[in-house]
PDB file of C-alpha atoms in Angstrom:
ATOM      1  CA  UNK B 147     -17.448   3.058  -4.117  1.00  0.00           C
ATOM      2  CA  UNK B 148     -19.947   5.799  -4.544  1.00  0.00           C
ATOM      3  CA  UNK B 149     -19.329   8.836  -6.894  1.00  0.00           C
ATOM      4  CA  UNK B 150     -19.585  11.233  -3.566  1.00  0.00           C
ATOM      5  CA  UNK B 151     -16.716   9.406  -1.663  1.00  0.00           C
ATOM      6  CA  UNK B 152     -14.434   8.886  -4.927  1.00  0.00           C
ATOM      7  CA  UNK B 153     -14.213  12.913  -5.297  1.00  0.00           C
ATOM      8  CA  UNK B 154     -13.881  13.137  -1.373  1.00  0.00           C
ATOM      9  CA  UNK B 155     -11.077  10.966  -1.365  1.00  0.00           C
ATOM     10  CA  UNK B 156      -9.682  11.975  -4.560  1.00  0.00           C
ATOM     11  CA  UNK B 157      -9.874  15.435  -2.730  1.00  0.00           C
ATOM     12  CA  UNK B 158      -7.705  14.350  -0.043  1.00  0.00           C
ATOM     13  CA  UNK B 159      -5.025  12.742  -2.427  1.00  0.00           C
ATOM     14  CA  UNK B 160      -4.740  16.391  -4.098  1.00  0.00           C
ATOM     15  CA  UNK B 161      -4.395  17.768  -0.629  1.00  0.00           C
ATOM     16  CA  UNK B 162      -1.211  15.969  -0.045  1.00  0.00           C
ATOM     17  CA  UNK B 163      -2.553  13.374   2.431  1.00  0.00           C
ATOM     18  CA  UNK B 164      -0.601   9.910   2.038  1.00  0.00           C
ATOM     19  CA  UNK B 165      -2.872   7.558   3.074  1.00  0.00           C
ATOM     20  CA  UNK B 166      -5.488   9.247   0.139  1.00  0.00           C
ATOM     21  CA  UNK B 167      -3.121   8.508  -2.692  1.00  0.00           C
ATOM     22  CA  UNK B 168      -2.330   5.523  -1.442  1.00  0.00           C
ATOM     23  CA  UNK B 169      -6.038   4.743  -1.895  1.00  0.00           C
ATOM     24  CA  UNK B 170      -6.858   6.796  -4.915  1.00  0.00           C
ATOM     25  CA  UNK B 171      -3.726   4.774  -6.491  1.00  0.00           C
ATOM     26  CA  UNK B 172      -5.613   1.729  -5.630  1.00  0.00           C
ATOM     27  CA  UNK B 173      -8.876   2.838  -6.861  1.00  0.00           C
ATOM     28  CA  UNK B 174      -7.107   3.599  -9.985  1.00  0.00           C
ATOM     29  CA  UNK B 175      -5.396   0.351 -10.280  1.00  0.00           C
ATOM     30  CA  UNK B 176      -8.628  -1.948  -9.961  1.00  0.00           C
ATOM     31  CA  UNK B 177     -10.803   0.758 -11.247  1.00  0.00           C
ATOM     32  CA  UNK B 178     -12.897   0.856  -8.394  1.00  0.00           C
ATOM     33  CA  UNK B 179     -15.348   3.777  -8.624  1.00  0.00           C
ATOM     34  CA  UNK B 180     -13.299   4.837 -11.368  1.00  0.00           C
ATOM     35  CA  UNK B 181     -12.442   3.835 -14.910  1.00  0.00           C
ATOM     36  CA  UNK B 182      -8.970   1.656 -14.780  1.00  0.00           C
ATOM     37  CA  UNK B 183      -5.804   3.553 -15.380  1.00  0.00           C
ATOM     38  CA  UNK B 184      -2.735   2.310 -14.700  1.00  0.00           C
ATOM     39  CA  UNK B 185      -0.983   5.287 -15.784  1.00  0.00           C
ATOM     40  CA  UNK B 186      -2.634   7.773 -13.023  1.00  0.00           C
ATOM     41  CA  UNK B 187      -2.744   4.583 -10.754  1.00  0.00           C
ATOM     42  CA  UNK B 188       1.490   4.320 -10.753  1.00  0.00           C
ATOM     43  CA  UNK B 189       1.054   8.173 -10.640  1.00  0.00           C
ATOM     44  CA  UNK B 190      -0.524   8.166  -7.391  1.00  0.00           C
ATOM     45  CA  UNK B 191       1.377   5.687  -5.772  1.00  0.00           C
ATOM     46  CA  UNK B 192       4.752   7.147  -6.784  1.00  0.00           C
ATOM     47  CA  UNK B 193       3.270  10.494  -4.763  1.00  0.00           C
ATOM     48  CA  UNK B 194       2.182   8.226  -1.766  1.00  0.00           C
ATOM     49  CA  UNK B 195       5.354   6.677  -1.445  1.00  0.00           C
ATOM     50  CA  UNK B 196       7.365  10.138  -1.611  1.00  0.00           C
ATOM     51  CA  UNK B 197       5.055  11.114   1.151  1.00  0.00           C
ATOM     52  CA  UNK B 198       6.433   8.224   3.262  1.00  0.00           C
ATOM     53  CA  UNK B 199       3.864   5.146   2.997  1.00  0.00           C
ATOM     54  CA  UNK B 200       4.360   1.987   2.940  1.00  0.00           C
ATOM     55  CA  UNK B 201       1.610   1.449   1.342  1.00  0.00           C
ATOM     56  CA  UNK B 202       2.196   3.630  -1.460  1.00  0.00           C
ATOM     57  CA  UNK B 203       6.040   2.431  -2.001  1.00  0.00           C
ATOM     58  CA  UNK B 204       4.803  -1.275  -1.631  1.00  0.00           C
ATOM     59  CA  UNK B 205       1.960  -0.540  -4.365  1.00  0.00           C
ATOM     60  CA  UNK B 206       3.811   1.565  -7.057  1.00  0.00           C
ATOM     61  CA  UNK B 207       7.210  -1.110  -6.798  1.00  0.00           C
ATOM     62  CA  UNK B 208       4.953  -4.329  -7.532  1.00  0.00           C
ATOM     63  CA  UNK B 209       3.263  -2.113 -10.511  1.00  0.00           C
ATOM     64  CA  UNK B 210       7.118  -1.030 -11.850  1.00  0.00           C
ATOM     65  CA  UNK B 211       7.927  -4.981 -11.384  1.00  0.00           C
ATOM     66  CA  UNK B 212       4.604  -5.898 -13.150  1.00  0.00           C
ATOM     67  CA  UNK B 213       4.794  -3.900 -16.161  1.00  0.00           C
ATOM     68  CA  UNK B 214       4.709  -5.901 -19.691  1.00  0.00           C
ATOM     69  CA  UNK B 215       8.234  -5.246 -20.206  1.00  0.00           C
ATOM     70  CA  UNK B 216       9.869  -3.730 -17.727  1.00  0.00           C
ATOM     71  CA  UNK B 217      13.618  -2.227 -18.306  1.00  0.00           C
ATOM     72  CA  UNK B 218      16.508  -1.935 -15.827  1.00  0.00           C
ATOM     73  CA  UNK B 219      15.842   1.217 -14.427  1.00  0.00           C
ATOM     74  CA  UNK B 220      11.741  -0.324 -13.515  1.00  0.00           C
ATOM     75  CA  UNK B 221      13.594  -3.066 -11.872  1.00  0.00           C
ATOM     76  CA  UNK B 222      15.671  -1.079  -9.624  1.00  0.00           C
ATOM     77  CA  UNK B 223      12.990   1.731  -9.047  1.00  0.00           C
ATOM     78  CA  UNK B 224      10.751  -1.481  -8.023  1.00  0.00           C
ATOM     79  CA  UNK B 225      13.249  -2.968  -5.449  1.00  0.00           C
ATOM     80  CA  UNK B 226      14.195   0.282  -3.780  1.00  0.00           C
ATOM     81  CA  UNK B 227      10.558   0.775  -3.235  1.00  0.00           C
ATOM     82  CA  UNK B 228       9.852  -2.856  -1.961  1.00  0.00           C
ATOM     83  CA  UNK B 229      13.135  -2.555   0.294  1.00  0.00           C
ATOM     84  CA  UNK B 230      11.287   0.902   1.694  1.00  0.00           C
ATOM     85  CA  UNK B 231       8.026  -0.800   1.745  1.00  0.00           C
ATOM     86  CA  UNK B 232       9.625  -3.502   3.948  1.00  0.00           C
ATOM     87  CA  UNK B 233      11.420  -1.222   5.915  1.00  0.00           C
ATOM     88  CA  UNK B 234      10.365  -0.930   9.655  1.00  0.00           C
ATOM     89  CA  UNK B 235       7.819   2.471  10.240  1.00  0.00           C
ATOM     90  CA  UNK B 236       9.970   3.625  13.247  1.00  0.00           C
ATOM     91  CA  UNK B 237      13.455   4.475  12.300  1.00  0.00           C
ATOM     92  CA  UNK B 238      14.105   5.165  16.096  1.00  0.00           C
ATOM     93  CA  UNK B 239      14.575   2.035  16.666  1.00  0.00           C
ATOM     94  CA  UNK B 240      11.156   1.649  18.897  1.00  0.00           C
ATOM     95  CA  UNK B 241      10.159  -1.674  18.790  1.00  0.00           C
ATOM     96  CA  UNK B 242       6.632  -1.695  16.877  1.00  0.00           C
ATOM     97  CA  UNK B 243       3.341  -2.979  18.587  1.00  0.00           C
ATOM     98  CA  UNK B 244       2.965  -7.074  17.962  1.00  0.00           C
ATOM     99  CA  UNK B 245       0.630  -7.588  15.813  1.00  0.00           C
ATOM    100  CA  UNK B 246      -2.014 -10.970  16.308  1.00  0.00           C
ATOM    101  CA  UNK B 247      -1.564 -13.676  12.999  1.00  0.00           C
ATOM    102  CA  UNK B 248      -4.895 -13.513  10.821  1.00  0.00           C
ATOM    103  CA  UNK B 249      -6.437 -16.812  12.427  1.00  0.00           C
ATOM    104  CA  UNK B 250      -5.583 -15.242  16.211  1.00  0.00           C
ATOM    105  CA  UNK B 251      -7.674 -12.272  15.215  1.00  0.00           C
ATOM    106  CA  UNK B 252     -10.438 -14.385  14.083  1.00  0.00           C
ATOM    107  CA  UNK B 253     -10.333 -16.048  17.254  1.00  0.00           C
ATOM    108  CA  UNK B 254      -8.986 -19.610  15.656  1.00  0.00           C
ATOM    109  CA  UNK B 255      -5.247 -19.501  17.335  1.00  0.00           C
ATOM    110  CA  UNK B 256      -5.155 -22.184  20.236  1.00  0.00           C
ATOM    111  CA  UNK B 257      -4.630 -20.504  23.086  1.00  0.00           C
ATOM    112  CA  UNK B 258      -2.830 -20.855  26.095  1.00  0.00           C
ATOM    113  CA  UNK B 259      -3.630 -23.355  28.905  1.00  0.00           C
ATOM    114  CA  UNK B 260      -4.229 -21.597  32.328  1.00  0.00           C
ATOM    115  CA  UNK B 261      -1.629 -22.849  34.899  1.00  0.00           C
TER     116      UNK B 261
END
């Protein structure tokens, strides 16, 4: 990732947009673009997932759950965030738009014989 798009998305992120941290966390975490810091990475995706993303609450549990030695209070932290992560987007109760398996949208799925 280039040096120009780091800052703009890092820009975002500090803007309060969701999806940005999400990212920046992620950046952070593999140290895409950016030296690796776990620390700023966790950071990041704690922020996303208080904004509401799954992303960000599926990302900063598996790094509480990950840690060298995690403690008790890691461990929970990490499951309420997985359970959130896991949670369905629309708490209405809307059914959300079916989404294709991986080999379906590669175009590998056997499909359906015409009657």
């Amino acid at each position: 990732m280039t040096p120009k798009a780091v800052a703009a998305l890092q820009r975002g992120a500090s803007r309060g947009d969701a999806d940005a941290m999400a990212r920046t966390a992620h950046r952070y975490r593999a140290g895409d673009g950016v030296p690796k810091d776990l620390v700023k990475a966790l950071r990041w995706a704690l922020a996303s997932a208080d904004a509401g993303t799954p992303r960000g609450a599926y990302m900063a549990g598996l790094m509480l759950a990950e840690r060298n030695k995690p403690d008790n209070a890691s461990l929970q932290q990490a499951q309420v965030l997985l359970r959130r992560a896991q949670a369905p987007a629309h708490s209405d109760g809307a059914r959300r738009p079916r989404r294709r398996s991986g080999l379906a949208r590669l175009g590998f799925a056997k499909r359906r014989k015409k009657q």
